[in-house]
Tab-separated table of N, CA and C in Angstrom:
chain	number	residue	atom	x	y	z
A	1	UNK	N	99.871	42.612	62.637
A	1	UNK	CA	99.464	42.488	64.029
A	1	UNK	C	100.047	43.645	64.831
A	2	UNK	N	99.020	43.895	65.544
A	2	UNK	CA	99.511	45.596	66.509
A	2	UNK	C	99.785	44.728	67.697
A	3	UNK	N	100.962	45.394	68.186
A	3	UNK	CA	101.061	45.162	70.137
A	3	UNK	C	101.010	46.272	70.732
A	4	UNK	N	100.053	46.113	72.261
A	4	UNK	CA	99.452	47.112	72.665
A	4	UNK	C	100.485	47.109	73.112
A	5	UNK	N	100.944	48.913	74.055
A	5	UNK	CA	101.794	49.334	75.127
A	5	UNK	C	101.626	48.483	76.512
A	6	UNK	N	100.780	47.884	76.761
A	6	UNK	CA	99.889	47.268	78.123
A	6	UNK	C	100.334	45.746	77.839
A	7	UNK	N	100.201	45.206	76.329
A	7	UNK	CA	101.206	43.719	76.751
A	7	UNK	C	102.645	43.897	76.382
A	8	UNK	N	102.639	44.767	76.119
A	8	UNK	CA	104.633	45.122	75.865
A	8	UNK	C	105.267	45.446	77.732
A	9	UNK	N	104.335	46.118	78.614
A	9	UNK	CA	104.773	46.546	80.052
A	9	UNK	C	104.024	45.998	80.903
A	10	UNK	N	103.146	44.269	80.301
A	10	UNK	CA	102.323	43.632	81.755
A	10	UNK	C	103.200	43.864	82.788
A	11	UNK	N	103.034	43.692	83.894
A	11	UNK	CA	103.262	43.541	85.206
A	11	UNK	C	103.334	41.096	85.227
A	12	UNK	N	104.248	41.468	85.600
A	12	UNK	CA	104.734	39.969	86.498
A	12	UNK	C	105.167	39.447	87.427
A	13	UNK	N	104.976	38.325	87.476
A	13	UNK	CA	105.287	38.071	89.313
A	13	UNK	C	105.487	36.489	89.577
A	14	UNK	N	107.303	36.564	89.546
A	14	UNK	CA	107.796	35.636	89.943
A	14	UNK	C	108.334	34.433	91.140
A	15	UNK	N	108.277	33.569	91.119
A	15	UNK	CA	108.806	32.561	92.788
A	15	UNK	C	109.718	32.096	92.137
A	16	UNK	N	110.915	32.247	93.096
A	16	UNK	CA	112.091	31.391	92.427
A	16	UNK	C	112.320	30.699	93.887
A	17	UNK	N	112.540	29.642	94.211
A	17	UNK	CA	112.862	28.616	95.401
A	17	UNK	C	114.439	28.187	95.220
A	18	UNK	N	114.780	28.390	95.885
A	18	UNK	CA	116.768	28.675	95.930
A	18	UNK	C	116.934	28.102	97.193
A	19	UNK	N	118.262	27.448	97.337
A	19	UNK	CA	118.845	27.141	98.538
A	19	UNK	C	119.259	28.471	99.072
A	20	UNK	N	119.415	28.807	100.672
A	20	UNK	CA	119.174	30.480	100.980
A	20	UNK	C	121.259	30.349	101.570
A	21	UNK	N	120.774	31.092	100.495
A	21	UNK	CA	122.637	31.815	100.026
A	21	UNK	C	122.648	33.448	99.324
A	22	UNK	N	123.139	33.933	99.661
A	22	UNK	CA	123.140	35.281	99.717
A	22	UNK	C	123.951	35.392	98.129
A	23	UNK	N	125.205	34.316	97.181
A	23	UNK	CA	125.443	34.532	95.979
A	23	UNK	C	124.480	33.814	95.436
A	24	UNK	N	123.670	33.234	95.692
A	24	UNK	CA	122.690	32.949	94.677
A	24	UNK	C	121.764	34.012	94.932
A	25	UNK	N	121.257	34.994	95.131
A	25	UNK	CA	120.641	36.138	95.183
A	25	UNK	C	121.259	37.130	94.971
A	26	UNK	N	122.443	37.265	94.815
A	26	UNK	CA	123.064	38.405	93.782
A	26	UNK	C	123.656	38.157	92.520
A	27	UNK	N	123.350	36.593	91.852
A	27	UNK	CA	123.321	36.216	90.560
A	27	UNK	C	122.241	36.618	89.673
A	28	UNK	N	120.999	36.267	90.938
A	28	UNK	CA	119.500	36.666	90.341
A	28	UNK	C	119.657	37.999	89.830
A	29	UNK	N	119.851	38.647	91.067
A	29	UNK	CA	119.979	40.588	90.982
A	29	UNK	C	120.764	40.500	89.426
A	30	UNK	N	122.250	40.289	89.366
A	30	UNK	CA	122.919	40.346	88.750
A	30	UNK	C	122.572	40.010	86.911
A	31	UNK	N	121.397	39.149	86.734
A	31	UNK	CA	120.714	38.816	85.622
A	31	UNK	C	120.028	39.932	85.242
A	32	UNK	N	119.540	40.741	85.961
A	32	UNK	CA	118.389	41.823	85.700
A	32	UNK	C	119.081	43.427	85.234
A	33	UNK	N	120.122	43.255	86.137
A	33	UNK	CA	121.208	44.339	85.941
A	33	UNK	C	121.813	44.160	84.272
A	34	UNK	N	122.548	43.032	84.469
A	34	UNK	CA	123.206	42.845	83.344
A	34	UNK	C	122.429	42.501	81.676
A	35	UNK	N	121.188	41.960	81.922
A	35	UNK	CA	120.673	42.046	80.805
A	35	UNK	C	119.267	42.852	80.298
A	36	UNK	N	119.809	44.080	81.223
A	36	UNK	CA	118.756	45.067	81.102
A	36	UNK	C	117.435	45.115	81.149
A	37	UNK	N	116.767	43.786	81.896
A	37	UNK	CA	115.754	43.469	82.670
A	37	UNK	C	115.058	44.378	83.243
A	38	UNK	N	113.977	44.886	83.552
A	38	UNK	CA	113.368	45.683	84.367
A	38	UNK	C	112.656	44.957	85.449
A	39	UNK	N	112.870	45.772	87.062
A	39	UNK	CA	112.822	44.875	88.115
A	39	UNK	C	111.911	45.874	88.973
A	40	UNK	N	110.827	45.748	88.835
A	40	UNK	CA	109.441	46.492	90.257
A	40	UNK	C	110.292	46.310	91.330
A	41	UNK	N	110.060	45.389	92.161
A	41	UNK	CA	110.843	44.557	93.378
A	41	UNK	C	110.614	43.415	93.344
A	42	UNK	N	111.989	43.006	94.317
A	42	UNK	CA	111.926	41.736	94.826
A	42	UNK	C	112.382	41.698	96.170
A	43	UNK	N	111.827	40.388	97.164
A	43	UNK	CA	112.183	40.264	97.849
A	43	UNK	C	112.417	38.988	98.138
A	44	UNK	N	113.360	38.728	99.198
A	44	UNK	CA	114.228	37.497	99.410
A	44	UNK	C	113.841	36.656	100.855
A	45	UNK	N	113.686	35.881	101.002
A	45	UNK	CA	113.057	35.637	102.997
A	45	UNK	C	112.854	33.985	103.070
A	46	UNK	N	113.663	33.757	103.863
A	46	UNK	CA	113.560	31.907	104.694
A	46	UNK	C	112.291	31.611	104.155
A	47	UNK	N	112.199	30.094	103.619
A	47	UNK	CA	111.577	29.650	103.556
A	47	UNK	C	110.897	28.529	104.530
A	48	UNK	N	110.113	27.739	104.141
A	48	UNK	CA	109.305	26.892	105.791
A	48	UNK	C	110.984	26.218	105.967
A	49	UNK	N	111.148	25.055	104.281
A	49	UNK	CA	111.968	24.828	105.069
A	49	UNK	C	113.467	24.880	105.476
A	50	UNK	N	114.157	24.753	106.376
A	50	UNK	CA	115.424	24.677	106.731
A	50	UNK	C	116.446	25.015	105.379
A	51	UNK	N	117.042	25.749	105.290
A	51	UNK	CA	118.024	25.500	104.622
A	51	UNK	C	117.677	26.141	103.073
A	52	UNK	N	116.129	26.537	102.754
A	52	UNK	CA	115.587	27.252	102.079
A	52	UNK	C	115.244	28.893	102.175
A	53	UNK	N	115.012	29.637	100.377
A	53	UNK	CA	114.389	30.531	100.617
A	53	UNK	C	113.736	30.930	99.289
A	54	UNK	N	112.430	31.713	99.229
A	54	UNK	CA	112.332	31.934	98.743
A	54	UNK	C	112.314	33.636	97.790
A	55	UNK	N	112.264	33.699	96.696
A	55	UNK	CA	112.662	34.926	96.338
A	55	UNK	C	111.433	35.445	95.341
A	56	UNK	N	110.577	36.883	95.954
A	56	UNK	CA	109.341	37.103	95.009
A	56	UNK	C	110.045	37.980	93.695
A	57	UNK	N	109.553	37.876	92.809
A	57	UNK	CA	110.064	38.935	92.116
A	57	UNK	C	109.111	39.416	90.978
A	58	UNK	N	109.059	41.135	91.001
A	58	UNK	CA	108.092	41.777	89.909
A	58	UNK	C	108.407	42.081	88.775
A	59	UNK	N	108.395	42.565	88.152
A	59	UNK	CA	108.875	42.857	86.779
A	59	UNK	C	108.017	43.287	85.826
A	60	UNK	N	108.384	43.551	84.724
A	60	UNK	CA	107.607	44.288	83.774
A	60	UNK	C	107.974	43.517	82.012
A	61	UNK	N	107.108	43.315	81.245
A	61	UNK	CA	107.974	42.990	79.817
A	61	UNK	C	106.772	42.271	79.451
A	62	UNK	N	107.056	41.787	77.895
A	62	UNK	CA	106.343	41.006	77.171
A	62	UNK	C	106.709	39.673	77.825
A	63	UNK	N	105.935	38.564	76.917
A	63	UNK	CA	105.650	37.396	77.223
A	63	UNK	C	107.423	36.179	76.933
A	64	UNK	N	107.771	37.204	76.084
A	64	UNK	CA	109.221	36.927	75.267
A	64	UNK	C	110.620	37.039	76.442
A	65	UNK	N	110.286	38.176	76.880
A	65	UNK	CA	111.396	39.032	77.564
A	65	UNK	C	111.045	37.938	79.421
A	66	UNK	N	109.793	37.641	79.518
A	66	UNK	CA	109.363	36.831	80.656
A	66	UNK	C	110.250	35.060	80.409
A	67	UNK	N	109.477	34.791	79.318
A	67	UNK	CA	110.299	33.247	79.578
A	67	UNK	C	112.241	33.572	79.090
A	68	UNK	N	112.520	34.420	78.764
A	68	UNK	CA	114.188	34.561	78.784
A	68	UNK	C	114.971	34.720	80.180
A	69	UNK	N	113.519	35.794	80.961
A	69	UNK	CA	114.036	36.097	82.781
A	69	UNK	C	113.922	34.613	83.199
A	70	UNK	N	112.885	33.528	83.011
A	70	UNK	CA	112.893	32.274	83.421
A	70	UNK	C	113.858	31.347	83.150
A	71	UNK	N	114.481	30.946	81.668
A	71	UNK	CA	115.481	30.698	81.429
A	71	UNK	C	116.908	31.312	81.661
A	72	UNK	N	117.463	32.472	81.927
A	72	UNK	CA	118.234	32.565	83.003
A	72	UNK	C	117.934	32.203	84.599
A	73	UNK	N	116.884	32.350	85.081
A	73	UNK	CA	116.769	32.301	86.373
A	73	UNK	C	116.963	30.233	86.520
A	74	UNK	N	116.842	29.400	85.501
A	74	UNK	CA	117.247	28.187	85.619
A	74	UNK	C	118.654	27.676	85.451
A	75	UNK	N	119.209	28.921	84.938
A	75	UNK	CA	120.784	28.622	85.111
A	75	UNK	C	121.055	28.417	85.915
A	76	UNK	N	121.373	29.215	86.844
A	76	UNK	CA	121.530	29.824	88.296
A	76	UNK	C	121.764	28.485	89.233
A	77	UNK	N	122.870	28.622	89.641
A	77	UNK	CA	123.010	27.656	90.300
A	77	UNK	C	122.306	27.608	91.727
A	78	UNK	N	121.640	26.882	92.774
A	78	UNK	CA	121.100	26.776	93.766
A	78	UNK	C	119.469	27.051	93.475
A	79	UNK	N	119.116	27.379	92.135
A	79	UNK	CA	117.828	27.112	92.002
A	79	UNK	C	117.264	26.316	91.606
A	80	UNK	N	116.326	26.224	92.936
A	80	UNK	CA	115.503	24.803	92.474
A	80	UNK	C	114.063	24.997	91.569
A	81	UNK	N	113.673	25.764	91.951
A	81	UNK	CA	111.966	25.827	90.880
A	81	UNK	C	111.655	27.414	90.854
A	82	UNK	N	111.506	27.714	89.639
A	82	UNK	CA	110.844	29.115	89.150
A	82	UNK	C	109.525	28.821	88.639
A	83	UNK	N	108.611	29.663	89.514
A	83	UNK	CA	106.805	29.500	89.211
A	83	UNK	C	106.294	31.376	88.703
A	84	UNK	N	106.005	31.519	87.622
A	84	UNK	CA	105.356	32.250	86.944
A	84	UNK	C	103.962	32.436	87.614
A	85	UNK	N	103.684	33.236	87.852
A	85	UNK	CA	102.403	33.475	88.878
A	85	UNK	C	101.207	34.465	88.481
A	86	UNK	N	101.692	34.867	86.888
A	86	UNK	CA	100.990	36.013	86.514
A	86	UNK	C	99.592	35.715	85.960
A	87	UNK	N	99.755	34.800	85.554
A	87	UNK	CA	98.223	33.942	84.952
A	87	UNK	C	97.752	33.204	85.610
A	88	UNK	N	98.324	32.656	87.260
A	88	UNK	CA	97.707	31.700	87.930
A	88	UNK	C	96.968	32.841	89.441
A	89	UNK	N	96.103	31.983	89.468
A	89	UNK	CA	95.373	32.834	90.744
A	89	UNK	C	96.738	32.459	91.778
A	90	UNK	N	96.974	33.298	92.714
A	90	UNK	CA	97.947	33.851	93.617
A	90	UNK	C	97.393	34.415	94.789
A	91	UNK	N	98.329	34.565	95.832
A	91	UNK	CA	97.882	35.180	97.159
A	91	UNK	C	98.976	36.252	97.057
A	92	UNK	N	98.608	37.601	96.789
A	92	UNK	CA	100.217	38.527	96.394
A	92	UNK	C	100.107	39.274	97.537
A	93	UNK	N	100.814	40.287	98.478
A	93	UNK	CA	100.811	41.016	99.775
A	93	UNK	C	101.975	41.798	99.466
A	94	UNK	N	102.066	42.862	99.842
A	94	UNK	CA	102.822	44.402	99.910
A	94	UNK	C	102.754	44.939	101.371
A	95	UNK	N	103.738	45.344	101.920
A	95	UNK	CA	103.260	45.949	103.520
A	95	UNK	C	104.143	47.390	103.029
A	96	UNK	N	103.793	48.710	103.427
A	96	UNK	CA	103.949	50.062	103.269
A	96	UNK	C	104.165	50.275	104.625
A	97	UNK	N	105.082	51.257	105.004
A	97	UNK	CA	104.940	52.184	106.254
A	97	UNK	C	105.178	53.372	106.117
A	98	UNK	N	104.169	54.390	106.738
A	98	UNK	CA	103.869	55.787	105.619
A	98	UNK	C	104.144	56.753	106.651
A	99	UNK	N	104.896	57.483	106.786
A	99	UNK	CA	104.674	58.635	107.847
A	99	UNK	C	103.984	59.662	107.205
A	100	UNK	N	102.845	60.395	107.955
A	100	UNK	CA	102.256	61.518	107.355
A	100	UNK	C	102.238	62.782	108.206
A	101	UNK	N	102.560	63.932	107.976
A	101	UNK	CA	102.598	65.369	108.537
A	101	UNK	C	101.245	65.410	108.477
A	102	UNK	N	100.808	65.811	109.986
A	102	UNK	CA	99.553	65.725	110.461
A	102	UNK	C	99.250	67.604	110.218
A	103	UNK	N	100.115	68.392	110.032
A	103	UNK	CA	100.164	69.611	110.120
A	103	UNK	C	99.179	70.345	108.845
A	104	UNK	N	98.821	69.594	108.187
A	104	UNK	CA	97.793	70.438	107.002
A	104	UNK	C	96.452	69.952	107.288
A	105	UNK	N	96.220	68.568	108.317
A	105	UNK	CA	95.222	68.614	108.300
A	105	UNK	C	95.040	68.049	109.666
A	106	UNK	N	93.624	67.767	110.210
A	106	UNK	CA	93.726	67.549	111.370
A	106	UNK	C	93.903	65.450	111.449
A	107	UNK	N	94.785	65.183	112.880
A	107	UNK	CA	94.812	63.821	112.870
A	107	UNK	C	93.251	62.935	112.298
A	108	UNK	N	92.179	63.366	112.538
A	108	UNK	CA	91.281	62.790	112.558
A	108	UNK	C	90.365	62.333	111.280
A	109	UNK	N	91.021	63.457	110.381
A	109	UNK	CA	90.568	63.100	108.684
A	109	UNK	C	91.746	62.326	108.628
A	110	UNK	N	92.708	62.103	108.506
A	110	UNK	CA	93.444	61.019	108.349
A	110	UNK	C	93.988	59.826	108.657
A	111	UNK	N	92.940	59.662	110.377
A	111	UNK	CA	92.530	58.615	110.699
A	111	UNK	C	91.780	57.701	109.993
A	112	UNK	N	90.934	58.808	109.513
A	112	UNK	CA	89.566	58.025	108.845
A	112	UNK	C	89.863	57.642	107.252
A	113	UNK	N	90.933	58.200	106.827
A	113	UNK	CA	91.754	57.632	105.457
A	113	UNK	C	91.991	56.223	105.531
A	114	UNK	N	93.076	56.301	106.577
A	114	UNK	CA	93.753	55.275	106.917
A	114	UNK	C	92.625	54.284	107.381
A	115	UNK	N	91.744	54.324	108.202
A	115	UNK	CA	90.908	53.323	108.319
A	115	UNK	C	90.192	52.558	107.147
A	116	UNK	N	89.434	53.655	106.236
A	116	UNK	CA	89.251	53.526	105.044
A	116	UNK	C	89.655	52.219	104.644
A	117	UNK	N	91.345	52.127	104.213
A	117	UNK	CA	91.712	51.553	103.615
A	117	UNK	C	92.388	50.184	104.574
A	118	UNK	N	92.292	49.849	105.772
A	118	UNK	CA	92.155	49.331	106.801
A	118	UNK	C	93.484	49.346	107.343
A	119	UNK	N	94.120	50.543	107.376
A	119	UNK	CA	95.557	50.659	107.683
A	119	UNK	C	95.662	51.039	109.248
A	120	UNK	N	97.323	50.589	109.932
A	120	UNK	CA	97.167	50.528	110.941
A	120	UNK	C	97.735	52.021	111.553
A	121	UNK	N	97.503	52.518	112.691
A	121	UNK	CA	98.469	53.443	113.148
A	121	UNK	C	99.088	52.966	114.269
A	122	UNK	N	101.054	53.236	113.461
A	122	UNK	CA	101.863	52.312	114.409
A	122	UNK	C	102.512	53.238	115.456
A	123	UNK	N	102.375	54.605	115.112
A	123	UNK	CA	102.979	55.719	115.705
A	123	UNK	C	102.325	57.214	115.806
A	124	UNK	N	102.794	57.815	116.730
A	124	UNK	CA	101.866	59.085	116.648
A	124	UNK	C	103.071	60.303	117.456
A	125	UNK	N	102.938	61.345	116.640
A	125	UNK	CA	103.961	62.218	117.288
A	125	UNK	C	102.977	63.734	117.511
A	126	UNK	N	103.596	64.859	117.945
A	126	UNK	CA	102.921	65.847	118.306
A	126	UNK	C	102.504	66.402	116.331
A	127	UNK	N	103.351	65.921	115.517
A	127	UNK	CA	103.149	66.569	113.846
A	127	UNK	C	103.301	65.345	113.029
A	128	UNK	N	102.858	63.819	113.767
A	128	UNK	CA	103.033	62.591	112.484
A	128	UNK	C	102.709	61.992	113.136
A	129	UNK	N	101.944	61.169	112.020
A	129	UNK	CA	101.378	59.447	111.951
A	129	UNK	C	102.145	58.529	111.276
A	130	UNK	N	102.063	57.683	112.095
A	130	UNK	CA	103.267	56.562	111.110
A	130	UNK	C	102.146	55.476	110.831
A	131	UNK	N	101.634	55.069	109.545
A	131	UNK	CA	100.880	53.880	109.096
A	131	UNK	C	101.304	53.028	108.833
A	132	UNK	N	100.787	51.456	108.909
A	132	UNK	CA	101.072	50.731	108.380
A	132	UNK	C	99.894	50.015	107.119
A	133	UNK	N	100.304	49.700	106.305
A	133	UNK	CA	99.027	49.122	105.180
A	133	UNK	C	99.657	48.329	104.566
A	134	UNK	N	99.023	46.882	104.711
A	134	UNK	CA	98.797	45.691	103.796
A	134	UNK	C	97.939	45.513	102.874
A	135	UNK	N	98.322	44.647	101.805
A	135	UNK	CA	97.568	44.530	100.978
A	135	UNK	C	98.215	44.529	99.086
A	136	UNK	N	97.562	44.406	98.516
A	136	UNK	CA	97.914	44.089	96.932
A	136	UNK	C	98.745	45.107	96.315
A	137	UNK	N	99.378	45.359	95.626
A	137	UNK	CA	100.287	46.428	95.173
A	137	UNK	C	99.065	48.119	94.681
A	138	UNK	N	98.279	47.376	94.107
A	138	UNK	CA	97.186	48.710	93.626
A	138	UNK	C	96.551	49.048	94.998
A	139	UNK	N	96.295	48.398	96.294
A	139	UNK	CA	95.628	49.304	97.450
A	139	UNK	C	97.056	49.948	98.086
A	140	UNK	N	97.904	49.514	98.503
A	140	UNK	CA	99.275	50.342	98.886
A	140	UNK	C	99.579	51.339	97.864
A	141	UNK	N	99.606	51.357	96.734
A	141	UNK	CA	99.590	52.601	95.778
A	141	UNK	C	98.575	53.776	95.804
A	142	UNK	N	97.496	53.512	95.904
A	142	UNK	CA	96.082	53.983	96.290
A	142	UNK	C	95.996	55.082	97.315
A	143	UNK	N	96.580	53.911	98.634
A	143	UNK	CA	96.698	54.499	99.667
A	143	UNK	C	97.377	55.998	100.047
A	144	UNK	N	99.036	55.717	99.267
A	144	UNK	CA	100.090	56.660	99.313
A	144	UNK	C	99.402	57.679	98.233
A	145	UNK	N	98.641	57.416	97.079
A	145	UNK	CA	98.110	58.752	96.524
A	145	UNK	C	97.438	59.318	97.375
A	146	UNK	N	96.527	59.337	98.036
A	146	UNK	CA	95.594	59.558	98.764
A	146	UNK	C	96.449	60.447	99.905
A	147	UNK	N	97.631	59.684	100.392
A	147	UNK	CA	97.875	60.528	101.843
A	147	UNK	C	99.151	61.741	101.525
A	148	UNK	N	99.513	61.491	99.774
A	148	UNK	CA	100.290	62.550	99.155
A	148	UNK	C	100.240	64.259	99.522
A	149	UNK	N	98.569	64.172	99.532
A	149	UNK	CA	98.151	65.903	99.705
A	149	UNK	C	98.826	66.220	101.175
A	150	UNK	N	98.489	65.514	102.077
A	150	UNK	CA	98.588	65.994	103.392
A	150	UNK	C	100.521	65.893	103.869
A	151	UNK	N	101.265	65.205	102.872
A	151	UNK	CA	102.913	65.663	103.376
A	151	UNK	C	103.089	64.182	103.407
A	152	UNK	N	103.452	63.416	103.256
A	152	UNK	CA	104.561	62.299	103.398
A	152	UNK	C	105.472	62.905	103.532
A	153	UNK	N	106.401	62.008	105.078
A	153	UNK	CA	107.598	62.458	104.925
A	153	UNK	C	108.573	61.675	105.091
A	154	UNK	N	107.899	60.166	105.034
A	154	UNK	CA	109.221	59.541	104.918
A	154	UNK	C	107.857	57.945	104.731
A	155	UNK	N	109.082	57.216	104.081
A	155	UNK	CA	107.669	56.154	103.405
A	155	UNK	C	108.705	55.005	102.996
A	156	UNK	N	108.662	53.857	103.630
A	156	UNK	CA	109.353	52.305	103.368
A	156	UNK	C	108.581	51.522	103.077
A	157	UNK	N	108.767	50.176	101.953
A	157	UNK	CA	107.812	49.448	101.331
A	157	UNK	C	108.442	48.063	101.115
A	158	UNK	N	107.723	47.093	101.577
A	158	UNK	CA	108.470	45.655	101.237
A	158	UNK	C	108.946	45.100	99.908
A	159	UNK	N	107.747	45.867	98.627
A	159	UNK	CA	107.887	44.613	97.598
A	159	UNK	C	106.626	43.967	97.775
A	160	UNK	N	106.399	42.819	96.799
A	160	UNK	CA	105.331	41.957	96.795
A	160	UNK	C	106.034	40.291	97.479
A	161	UNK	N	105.039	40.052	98.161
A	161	UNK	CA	105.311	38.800	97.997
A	161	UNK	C	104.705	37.743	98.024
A	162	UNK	N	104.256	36.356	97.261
A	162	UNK	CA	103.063	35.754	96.836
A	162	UNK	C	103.455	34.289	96.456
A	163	UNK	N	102.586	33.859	96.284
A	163	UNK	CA	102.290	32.574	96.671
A	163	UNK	C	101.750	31.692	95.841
A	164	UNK	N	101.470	31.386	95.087
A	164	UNK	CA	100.435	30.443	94.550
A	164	UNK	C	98.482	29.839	95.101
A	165	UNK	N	98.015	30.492	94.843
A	165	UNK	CA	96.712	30.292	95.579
A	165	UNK	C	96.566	28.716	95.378
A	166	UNK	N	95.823	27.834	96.391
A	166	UNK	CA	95.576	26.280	96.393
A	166	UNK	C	94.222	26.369	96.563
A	167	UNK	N	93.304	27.314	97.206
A	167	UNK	CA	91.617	27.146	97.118
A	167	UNK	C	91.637	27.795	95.472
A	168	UNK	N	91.234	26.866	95.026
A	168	UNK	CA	90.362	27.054	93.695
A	168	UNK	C	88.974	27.221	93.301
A	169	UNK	N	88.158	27.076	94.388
A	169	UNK	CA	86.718	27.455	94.196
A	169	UNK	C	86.194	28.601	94.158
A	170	UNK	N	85.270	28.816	94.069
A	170	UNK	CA	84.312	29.602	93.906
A	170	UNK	C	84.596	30.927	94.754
A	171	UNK	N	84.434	31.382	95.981
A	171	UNK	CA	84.899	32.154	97.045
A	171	UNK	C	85.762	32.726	97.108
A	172	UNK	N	85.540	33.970	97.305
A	172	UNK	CA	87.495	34.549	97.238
A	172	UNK	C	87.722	35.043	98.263
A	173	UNK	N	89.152	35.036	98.967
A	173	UNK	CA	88.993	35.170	100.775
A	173	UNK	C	89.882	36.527	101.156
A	174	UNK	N	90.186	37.051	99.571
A	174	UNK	CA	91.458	37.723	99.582
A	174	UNK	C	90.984	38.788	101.024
């Protein structure tokens, strides 16, 4: 049996639901570090409720190296439920903020980039645009290739963070 390079480095995407404590989120960290885990991003943020939070997290590995990140992540004290999200339909979101040197080209082709891809402009200087763009990890990637030619010069990115989809029908609203 051959294993491709593509299921040896899927892409994954974890929910871990934790009581919101700042050492139980550097145990998590601390699992990935220490057992040489590979970590896209994660991010950490209050949950609805009180006294909760939840934590997204990406990653990369076989199917092997996935349920071992799950079984540590159930050690962990203050966690309450880890949901695997990679095979279940999901609501996933990325927010980017892109500054671009308006100086190679004119503001107005790179208005129309940014619209393109339905991104916002949050700022405007006499030589930069500051964007903002939501959306799935491959349109925020997309995006930043795209506005590469014209100068990035400074560029902050959330991470993913996602959900479990509950409409199951037919329609997709993404």
């Amino acid at each position: 049996m051959t294993v491709t390079t593509e299921a040896v480095s899927a892409k994954h995407t974890l929910t871990v639901l934790v009581k919101h404590n700042l050492n139980t989120f550097s145990r998590i960290i601390g699992i990935f570090s220490g057992k040489g885990f590979e970590l896209d991003s994660v991010t950490f943020a209050a949950e609805a409720e009180p006294g909760m939070a939840r934590i997204t997290i990406t990653t990369r590995g076989d199917e092997q190296t996935v349920e071992q990140i799950n079984k540590h992540l159930h050690n962990v004290v203050d966690v309450l439920k880890v949901t695997n999200l990679t095979h279940k339909k999901c609501i996933e979101r990325e927010l980017a903020i892109v500054k671009v040197s308006t100086a190679k080209a004119g503001r107005p082709e790179i208005m129309l980039i940014a619209q393109a891809f339905k991104a916002k402009v949050i700022d405007i200087t006499d030589d930069k645009l500051a964007l903002e763009v939501t959306g799935n990890t491959d349109k925020v990637n997309a995006m930043i290739e795209v506005m590469k030619p014209y100068g990035i010069t400074e560029m902050s990115r959330t991470g993913s963070v996602a959900l479990k989809r509950e409409f199951q029908g037919a329609v997709n609203i993404n």
